[in-house]
Coordinates of C-alpha atoms in Angstrom, one line a residue:
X1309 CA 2.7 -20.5 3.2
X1310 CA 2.8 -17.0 2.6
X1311 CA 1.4 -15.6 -0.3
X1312 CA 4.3 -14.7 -2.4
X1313 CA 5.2 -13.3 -6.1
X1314 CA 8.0 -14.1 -7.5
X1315 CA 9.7 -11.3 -6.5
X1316 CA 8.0 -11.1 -2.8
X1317 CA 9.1 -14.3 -2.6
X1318 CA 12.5 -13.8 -3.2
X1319 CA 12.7 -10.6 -0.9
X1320 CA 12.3 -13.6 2.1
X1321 CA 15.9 -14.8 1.3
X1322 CA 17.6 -11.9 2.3
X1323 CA 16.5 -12.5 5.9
X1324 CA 19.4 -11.2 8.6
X1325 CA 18.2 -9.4 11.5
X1326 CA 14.6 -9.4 10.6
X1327 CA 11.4 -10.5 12.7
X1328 CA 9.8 -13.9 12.4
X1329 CA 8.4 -15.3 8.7
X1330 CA 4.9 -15.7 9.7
X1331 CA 3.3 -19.0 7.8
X1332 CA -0.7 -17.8 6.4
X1333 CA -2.0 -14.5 5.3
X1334 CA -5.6 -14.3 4.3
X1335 CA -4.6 -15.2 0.4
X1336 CA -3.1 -18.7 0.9
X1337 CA -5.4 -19.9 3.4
X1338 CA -3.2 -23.9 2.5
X1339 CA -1.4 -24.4 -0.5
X1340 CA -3.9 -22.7 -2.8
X1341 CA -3.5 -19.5 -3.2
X1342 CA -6.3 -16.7 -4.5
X1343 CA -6.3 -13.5 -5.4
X1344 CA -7.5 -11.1 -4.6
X1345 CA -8.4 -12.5 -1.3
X1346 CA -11.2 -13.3 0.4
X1347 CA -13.4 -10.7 1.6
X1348 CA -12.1 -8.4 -1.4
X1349 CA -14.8 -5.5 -2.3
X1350 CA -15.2 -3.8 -5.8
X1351 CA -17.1 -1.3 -7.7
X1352 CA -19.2 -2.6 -10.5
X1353 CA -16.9 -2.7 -13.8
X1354 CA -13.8 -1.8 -11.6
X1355 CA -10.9 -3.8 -13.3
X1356 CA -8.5 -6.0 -11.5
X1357 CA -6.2 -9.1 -12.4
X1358 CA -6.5 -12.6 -10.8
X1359 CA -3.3 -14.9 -10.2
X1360 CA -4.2 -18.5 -8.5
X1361 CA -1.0 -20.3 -7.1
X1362 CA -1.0 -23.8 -6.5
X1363 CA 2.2 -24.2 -3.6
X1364 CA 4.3 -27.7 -3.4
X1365 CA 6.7 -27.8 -0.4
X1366 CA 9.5 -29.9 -1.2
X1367 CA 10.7 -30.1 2.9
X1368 CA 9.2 -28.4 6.0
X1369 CA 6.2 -29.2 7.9
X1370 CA 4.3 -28.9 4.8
X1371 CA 6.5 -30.9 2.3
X1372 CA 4.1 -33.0 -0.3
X1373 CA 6.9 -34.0 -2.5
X1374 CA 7.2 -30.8 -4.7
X1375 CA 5.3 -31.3 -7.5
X1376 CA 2.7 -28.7 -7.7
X1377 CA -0.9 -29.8 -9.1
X1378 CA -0.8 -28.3 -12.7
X1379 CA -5.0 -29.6 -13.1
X1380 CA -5.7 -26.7 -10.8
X1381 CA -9.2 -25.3 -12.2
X1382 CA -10.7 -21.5 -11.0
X1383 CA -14.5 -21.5 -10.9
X1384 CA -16.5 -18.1 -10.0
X1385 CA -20.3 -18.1 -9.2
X1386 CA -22.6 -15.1 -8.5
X1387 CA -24.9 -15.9 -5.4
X1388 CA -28.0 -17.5 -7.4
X1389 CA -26.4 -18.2 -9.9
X1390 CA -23.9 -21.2 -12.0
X1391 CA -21.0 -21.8 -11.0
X1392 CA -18.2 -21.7 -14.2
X1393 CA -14.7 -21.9 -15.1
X1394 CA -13.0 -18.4 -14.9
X1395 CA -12.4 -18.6 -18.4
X1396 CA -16.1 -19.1 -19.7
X1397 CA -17.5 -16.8 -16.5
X1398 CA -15.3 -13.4 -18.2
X1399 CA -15.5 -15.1 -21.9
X1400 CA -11.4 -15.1 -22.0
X1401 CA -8.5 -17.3 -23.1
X1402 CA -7.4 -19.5 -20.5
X1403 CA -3.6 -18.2 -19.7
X1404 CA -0.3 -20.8 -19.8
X1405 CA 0.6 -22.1 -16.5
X1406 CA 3.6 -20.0 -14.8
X1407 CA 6.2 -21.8 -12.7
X1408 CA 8.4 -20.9 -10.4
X1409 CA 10.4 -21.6 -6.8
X1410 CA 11.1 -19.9 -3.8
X1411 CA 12.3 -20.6 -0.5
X1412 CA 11.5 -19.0 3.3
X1413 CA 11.8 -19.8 6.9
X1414 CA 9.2 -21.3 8.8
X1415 CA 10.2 -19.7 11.7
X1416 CA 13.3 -18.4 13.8
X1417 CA 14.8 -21.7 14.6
X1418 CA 14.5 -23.0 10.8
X1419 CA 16.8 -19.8 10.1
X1420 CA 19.5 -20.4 13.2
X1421 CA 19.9 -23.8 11.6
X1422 CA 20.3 -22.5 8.1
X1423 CA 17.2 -25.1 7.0
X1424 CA 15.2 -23.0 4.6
X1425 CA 11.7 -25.1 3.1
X1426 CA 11.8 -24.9 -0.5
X1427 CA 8.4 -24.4 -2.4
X1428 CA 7.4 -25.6 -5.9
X1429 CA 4.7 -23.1 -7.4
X1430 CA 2.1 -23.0 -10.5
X1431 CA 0.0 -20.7 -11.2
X1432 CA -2.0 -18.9 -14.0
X1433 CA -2.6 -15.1 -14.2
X1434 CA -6.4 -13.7 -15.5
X1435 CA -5.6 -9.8 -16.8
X1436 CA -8.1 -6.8 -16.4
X1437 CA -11.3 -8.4 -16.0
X1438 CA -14.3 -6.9 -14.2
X1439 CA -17.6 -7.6 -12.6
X1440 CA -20.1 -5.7 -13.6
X1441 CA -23.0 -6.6 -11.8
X1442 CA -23.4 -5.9 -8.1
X1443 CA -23.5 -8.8 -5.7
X1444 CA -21.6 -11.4 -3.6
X1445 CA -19.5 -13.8 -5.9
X1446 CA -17.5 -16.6 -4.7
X1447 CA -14.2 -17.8 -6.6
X1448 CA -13.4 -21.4 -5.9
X1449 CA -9.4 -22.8 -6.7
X1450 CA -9.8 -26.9 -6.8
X1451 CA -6.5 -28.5 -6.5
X1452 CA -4.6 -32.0 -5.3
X1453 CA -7.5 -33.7 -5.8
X1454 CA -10.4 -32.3 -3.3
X1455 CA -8.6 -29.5 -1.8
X1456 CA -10.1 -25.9 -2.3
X1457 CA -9.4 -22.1 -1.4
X1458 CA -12.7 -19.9 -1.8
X1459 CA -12.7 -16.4 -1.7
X1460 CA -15.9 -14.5 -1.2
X1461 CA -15.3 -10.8 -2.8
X1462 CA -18.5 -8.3 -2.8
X1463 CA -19.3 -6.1 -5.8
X1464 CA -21.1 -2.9 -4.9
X1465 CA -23.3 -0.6 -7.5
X1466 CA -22.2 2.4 -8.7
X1467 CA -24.4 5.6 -7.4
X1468 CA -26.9 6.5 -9.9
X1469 CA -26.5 9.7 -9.3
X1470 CA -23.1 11.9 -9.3
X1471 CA -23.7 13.9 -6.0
X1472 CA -20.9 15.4 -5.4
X1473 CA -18.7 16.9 -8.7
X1474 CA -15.6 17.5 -6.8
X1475 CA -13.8 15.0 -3.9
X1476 CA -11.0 16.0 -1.8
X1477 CA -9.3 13.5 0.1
X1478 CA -7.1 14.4 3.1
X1479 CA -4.6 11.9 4.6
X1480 CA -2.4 12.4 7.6
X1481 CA 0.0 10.0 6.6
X1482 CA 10.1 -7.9 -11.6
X1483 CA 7.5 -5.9 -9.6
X1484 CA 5.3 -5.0 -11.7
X1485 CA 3.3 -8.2 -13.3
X1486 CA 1.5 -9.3 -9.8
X1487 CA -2.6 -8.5 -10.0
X1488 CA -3.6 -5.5 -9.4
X1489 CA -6.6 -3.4 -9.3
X1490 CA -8.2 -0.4 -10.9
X1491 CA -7.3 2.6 -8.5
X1492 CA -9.8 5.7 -7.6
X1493 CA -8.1 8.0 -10.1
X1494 CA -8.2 5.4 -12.9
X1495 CA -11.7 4.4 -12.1
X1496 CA -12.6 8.7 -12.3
X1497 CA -10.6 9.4 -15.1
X1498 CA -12.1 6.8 -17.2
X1499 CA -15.9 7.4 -16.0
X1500 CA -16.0 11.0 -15.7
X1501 CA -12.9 12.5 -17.1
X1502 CA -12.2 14.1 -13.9
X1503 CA -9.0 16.7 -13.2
X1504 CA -6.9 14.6 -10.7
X1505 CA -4.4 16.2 -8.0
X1506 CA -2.0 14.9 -5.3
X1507 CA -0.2 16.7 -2.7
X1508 CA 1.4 15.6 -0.6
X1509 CA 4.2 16.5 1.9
X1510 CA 6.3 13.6 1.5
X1511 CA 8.2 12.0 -1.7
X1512 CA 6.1 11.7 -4.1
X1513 CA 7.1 8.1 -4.6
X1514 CA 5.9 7.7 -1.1
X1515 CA 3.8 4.7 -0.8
X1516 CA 0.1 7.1 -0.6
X1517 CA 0.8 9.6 -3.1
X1518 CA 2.1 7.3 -5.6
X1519 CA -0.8 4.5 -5.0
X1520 CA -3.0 6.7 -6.4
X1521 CA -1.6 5.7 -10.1
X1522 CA 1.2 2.9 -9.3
X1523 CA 0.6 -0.9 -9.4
X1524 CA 3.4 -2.7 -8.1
X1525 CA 3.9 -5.4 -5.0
X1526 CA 7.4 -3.7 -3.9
X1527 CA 7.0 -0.1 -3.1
X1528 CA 10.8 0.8 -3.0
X1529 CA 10.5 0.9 -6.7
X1530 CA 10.6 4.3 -6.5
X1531 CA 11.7 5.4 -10.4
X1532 CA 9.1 3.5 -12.3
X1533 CA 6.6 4.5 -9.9
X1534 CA 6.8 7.5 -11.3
X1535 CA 6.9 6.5 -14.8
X1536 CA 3.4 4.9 -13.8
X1537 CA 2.3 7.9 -12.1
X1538 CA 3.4 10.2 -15.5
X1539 CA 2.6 7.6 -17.9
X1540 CA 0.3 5.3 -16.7
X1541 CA 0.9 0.9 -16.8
X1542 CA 2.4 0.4 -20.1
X1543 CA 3.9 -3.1 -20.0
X1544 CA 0.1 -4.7 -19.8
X1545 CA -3.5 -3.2 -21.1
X1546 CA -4.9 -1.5 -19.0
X1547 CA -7.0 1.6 -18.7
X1548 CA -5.0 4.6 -20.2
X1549 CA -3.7 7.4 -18.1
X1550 CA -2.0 10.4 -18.9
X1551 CA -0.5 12.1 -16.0
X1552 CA -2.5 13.7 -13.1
X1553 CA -3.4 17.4 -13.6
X1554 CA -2.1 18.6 -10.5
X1555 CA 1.5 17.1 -8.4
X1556 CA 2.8 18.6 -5.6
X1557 CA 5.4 17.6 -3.1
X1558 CA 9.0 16.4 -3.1
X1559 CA 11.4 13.8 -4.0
X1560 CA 13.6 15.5 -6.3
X1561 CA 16.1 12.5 -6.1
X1562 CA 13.4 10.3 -8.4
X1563 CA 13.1 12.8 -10.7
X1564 CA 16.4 14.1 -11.4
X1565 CA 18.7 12.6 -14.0
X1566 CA 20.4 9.4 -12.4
X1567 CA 20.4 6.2 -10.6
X1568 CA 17.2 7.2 -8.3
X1569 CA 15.0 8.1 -11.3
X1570 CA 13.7 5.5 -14.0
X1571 CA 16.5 4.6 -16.9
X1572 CA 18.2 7.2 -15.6
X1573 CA 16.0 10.0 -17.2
X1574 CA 14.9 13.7 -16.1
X1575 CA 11.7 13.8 -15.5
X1576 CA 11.0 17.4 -14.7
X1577 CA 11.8 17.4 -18.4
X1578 CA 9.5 14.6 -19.1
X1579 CA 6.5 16.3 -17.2
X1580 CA 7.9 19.4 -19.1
X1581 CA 7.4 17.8 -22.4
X1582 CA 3.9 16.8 -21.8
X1583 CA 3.1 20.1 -20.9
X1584 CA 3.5 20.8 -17.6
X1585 CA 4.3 23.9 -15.7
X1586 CA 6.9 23.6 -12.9
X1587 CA 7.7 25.5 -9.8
X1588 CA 10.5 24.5 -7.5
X1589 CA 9.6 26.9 -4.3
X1590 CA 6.8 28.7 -2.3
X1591 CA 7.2 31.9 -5.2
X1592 CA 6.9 30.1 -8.5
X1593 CA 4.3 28.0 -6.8
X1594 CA 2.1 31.1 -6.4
X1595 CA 2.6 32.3 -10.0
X1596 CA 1.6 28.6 -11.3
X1597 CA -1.3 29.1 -13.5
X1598 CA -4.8 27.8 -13.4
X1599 CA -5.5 26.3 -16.3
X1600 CA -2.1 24.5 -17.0
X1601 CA -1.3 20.8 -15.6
X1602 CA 1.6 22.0 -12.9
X1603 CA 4.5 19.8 -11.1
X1604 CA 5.7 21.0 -8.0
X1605 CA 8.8 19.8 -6.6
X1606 CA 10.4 21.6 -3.6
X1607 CA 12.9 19.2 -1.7
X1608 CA 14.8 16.1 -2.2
X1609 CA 13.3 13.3 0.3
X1610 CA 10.5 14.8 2.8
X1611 CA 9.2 18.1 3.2
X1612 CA 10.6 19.7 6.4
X1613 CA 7.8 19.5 9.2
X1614 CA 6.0 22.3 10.0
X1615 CA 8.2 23.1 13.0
X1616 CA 10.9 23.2 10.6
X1617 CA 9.4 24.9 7.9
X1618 CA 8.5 27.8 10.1
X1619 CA 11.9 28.3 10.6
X1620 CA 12.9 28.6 7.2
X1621 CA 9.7 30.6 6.2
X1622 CA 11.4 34.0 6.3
X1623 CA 13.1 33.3 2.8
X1624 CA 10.3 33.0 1.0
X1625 CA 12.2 31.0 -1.7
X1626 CA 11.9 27.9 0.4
X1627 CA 9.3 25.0 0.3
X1628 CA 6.1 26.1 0.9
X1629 CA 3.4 24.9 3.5
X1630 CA 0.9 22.2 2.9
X1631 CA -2.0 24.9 2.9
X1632 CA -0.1 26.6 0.0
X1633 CA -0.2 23.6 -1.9
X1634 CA -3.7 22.6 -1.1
X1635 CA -4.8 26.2 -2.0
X1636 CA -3.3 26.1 -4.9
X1637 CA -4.3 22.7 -6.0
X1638 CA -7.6 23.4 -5.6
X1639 CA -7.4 26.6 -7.8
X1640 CA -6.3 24.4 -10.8
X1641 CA -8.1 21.7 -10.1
X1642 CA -11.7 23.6 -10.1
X1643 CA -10.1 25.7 -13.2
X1644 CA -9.1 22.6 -15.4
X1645 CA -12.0 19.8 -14.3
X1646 CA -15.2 22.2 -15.0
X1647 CA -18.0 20.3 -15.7
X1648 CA -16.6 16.9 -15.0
X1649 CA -15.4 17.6 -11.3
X1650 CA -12.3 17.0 -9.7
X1651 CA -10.4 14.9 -7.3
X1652 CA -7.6 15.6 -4.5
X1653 CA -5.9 13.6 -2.4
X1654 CA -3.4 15.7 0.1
X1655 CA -1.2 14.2 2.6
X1656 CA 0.0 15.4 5.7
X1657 CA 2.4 12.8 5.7
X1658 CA 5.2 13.5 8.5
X1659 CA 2.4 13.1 11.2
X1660 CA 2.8 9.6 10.8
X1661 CA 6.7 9.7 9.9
X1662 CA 7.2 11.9 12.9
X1663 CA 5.4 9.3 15.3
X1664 CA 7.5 6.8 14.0
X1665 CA 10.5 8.6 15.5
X1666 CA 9.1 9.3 18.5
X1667 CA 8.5 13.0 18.3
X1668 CA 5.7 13.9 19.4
X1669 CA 6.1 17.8 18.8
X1670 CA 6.7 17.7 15.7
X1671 CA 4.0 15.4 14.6
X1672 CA 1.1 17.7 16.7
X1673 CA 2.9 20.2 14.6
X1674 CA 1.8 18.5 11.2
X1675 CA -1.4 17.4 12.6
X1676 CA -2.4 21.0 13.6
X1677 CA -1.3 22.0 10.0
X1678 CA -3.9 19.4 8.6
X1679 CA -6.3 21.0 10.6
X1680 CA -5.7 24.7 9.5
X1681 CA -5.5 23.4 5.9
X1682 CA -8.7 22.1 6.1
X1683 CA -10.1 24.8 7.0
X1684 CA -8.4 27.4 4.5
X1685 CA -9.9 24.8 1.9
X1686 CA -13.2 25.0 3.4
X1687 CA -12.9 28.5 2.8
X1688 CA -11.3 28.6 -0.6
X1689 CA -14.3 26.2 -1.9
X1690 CA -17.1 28.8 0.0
X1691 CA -15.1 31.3 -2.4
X1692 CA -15.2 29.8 -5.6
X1693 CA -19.0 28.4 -4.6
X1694 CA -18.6 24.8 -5.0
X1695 CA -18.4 24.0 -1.5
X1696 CA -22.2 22.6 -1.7
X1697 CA -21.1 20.5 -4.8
X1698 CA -17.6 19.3 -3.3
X1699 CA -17.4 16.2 -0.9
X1700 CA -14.1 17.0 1.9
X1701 CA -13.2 13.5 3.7
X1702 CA -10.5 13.6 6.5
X1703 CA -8.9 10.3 7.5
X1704 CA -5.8 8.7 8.6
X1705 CA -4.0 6.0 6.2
X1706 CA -2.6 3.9 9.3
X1707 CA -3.0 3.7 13.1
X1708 CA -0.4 2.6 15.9
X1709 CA -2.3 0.5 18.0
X1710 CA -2.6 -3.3 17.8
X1711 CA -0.1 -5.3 16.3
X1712 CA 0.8 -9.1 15.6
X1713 CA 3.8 -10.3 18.2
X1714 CA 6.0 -12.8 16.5
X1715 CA 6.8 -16.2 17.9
X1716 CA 6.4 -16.5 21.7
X1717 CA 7.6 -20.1 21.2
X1718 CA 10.7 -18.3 19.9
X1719 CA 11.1 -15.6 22.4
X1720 CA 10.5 -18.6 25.5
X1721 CA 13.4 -20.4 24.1
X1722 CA 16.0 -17.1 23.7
X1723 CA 17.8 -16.8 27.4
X1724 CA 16.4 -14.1 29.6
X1725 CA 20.0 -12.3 29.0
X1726 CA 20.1 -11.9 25.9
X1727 CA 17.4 -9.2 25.0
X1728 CA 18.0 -8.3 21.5
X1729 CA 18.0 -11.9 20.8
X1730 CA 14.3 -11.5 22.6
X1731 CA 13.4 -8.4 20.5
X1732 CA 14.6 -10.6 17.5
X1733 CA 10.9 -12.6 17.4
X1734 CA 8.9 -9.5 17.3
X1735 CA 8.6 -8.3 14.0
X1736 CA 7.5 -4.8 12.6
X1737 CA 4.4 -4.3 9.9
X1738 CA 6.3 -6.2 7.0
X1739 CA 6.7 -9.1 8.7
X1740 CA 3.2 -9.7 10.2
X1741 CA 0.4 -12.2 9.5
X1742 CA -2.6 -13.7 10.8
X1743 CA -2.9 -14.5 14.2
X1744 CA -3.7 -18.0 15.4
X1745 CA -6.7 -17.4 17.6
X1746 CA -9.0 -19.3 15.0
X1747 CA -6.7 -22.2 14.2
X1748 CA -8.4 -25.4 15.4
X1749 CA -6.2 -27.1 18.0
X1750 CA -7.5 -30.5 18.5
X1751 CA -5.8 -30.6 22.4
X1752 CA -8.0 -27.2 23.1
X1753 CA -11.7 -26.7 23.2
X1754 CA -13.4 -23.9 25.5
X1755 CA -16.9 -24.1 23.9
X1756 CA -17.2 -20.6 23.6
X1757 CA -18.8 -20.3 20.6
X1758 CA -18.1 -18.9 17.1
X1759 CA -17.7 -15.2 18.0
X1760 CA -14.6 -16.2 20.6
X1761 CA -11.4 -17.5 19.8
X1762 CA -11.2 -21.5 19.6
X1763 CA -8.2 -21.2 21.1
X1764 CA -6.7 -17.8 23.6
X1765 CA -3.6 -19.1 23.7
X1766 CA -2.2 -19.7 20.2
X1767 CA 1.6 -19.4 19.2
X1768 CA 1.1 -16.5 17.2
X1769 CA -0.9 -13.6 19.0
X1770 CA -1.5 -10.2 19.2
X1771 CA 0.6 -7.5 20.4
X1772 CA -1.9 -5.1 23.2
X1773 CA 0.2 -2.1 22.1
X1774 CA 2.3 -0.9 20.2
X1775 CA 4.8 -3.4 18.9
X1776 CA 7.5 -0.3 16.8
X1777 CA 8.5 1.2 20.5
X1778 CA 12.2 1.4 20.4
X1779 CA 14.9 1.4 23.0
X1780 CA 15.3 5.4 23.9
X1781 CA 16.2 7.8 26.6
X1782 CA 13.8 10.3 26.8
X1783 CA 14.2 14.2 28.8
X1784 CA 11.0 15.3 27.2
X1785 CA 12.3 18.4 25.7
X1786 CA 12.0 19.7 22.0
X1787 CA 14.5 18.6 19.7
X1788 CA 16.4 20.7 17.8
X1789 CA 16.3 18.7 14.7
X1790 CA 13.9 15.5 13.3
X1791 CA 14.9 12.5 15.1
X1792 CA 16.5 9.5 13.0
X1793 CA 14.1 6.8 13.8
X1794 CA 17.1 4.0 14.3
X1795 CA 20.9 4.1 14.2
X1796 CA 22.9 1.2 12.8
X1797 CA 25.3 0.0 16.3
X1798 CA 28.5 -1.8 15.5
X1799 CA 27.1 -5.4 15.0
X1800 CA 25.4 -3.8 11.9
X1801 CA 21.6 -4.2 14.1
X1802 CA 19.7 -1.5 14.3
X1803 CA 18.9 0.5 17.6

């Protein structure tokens, strides 16, 4: 069963053309559900929340009559050490039992009949608790009367020593009660008091700017995001957060007055009000100054690409580059954090947006602006003599490469003419889960041992490519304009 929320749960119902439900994800291993899941890693005194589900199929090829086991019990031991109830392990009041039902498709011949399995859940939520000793710690879920889910999670130590005062991070690419865990800024704000900036070249609601402060299962949340970012979580206690120090990028649409920001508010205005200084193009972001917190918001949606950008560069009222924000950032950032240090993330987002739609000119365009920005930061540090003191990582938040393939089972039984009803059981990144290469099959057995597959041939497998490769003609010359990455056809499917 897939490990749903409430709410994730009820996004499966609204199913129509979308790739295959996949059955397991590392969380709900059977009908027991933990998280966070196995193989989970902390920092020593990170916080983080722990829901435990207890699943009850009332049909399907899982069905055990619907009643979910309510005598569940949650036991975490440190290697070495007892094994105790969860409540007695954190010294904490045992939450009520939560209840709840959703329903989903096994797979794509449960939908075509219009047979959805219906699931019965409990569960019990554990708020903001933390481990504070390193080491390997195992939390145990007993339910139904011998059945278990363990998940091993890892606790590393803090670093004695603060070696670095400043970290910038560069990136080339009812919601809202699931468990969650203590982010990077939280964890430096509330440690060291650190200045915090994020720049970023797409809306700031964006799923990695705003997951530097936003705790939610749904990202298209995108107005209470940035409450969260602004405000912090205030519907549960959790560590306090004031705002960032530094936001740059776009969005305009969640932070205008109206249905795309939160309760319909203006939060320029709210940024305003807790002191912020705003600038809305390339010139008032150059006149920001240092030692104010600053907003800057320059577009509605993305940031044009670079290759657009350039274009538009001669007025120099319009959105600046992502070295002028990064520049800028770190000007305020090194003004405002002192002592205590800073943190930046920046984003070259549209590398990855831009691959999405195929354009490869355009994203080399983005990527070779990460690169110069880099190196104009490199510089600015050298400047302001806190390069030695200042650690500069440079990553990507997502690759293209290996994907999951839906149902071949599926795809064998669709008729060789009808392609899109082929296409139909691949599914893209939202839809995938674990592969099936581990999955005991009692009819197969190759005696290869426990770092092969126990079975090479499952139903589920993986993709040796890149699964998101649309339909397209292609002349191989430079578009004009970004490329939409899929246009809605007359049957309302997406090509």
């Amino acid at each position: 069963m897939v490990a749903f929320s409430k709410i994730a749960a009820a996004a499966t119902l609204v199913t129509l053309a979308s790739a295959q439900t996949f059955q397991r994800l590392g969380a709900c291993p059977d009908l027991g559900c933990v998280f966070p899941p196995d193989q989970a890693d902390f920092l020593a005194g990170q916080y983080f929340d722990i829901r435990v589900e207890v699943h009850a199929p009332v049909n399907g090829s899982e069905a055990n009559g619907g009643i979910p086991d309510k005598r569940f019990s949650l036991a975490i031991q440190k290697k070495g050490g007892a094994s105790q109830p969860v409540s007695k392990f954190f010294d904490i009041t045992e939450p009520a039992i939560e209840e709840w039902k959703f329903k989903w498709y096994e797979d794509y011949f449960a939908e075509d009949a219009k047979t959805p399995s219906h699931v019965n859940v409990a569960a019990k939520a554990y708020r903001r608790v933390a481990l504070y000793e390193p080491g390997e710690y195992t939390a145990t879920l007993s339910y139904y009367n011998g059945s278990k889910t363990v998940a091993n999670w890892v606790v590393r130590d803090l670093a004695e020593e603060k070696k670095a005062k400043n970290v910038i991070l560069f990136i080339g690419d009812d919601a809202f009660d699931d468990p969650k865990v203590e982010t990077i800024v939280e964890l430096l704000t509330r440690i060291w008091g650190s200045a915090i900036g994020i720049v970023s070249t797409a809306f700031l609601a964006d799923a990695t700017p705003i997951a530097l402060t936003g705790h939610t299962r749904t990202r298209g949340h995108y107005g209470p995001l940035v409450d969260q970012m602004l405000n912090g979580v205030t519907n549960y206690t959790w560590t306090p957060f004031d705002g960032p120090d530094v936001v740059f990028g776009s969005g305009a649409e969640n932070f205008n007055p109206g249905e795309g920001s939160y309760q319909g508010k203006d939060y320029v205005e709210e940024f305003r009000k807790k002191g912020y200084k705003v600038a809305m193009d390339n010139t008032t972001l150059a006149t920001l100054p240092s030692k104010e917190r600053a907003l800057g918001l320059f577009s509605t949606s993305n940031l044009p690409v670079r290759r657009d950008r350039d274009r538009q560069q001669e007025a120099r009222h319009g959105p600046p580059r992502l070295k002028d924000m990064v520049l800028k950032a770190v000007d305020i950032l090194h003004e405002r954090g002192g002592d205590r240090g800073f943190f930046m993330m920046a984003e070259a987002a549209s590398i990855d947006k831009q691959m999405h739609s195929l354009d490869d000119d355009r994203a080399l365009g983005d990527l070779l602006e990460l690169v110069d920005t880099v190196a104009a930061t490199i510089a600015r540090l050298t400047e302001l003599n806190i390069l030695n003191n200042t650690l500069v990582l440079v990553t990507a938040d997502l690759g293209h490469g290996f994907d999951v393939y839906a149902d071949t089972k599926y795809m064998a039984s669709i008729d060789d003419n009808d392609v899109r009803g082929k296409r139909a059981a691949i599914g893209t990144y939202q839809n995938s889960g674990l592969s099936q290469y581990q999955v005991v099959d009692a009819a197969v057995s190759y005696n290869t041992g426990v770092n092969f597959p126990v079975n090479w041939e499952p139903r589920y497998c993986l993709a040796q490519g890149t699964v998101a490769f649309p339909d397209r003609r292609e002349n191989f010359e430079v578009n004009a304009g970004p490329v939409v990455p899929a246009a809605k056809g007359a049957d309302k499917s997406y090509y």
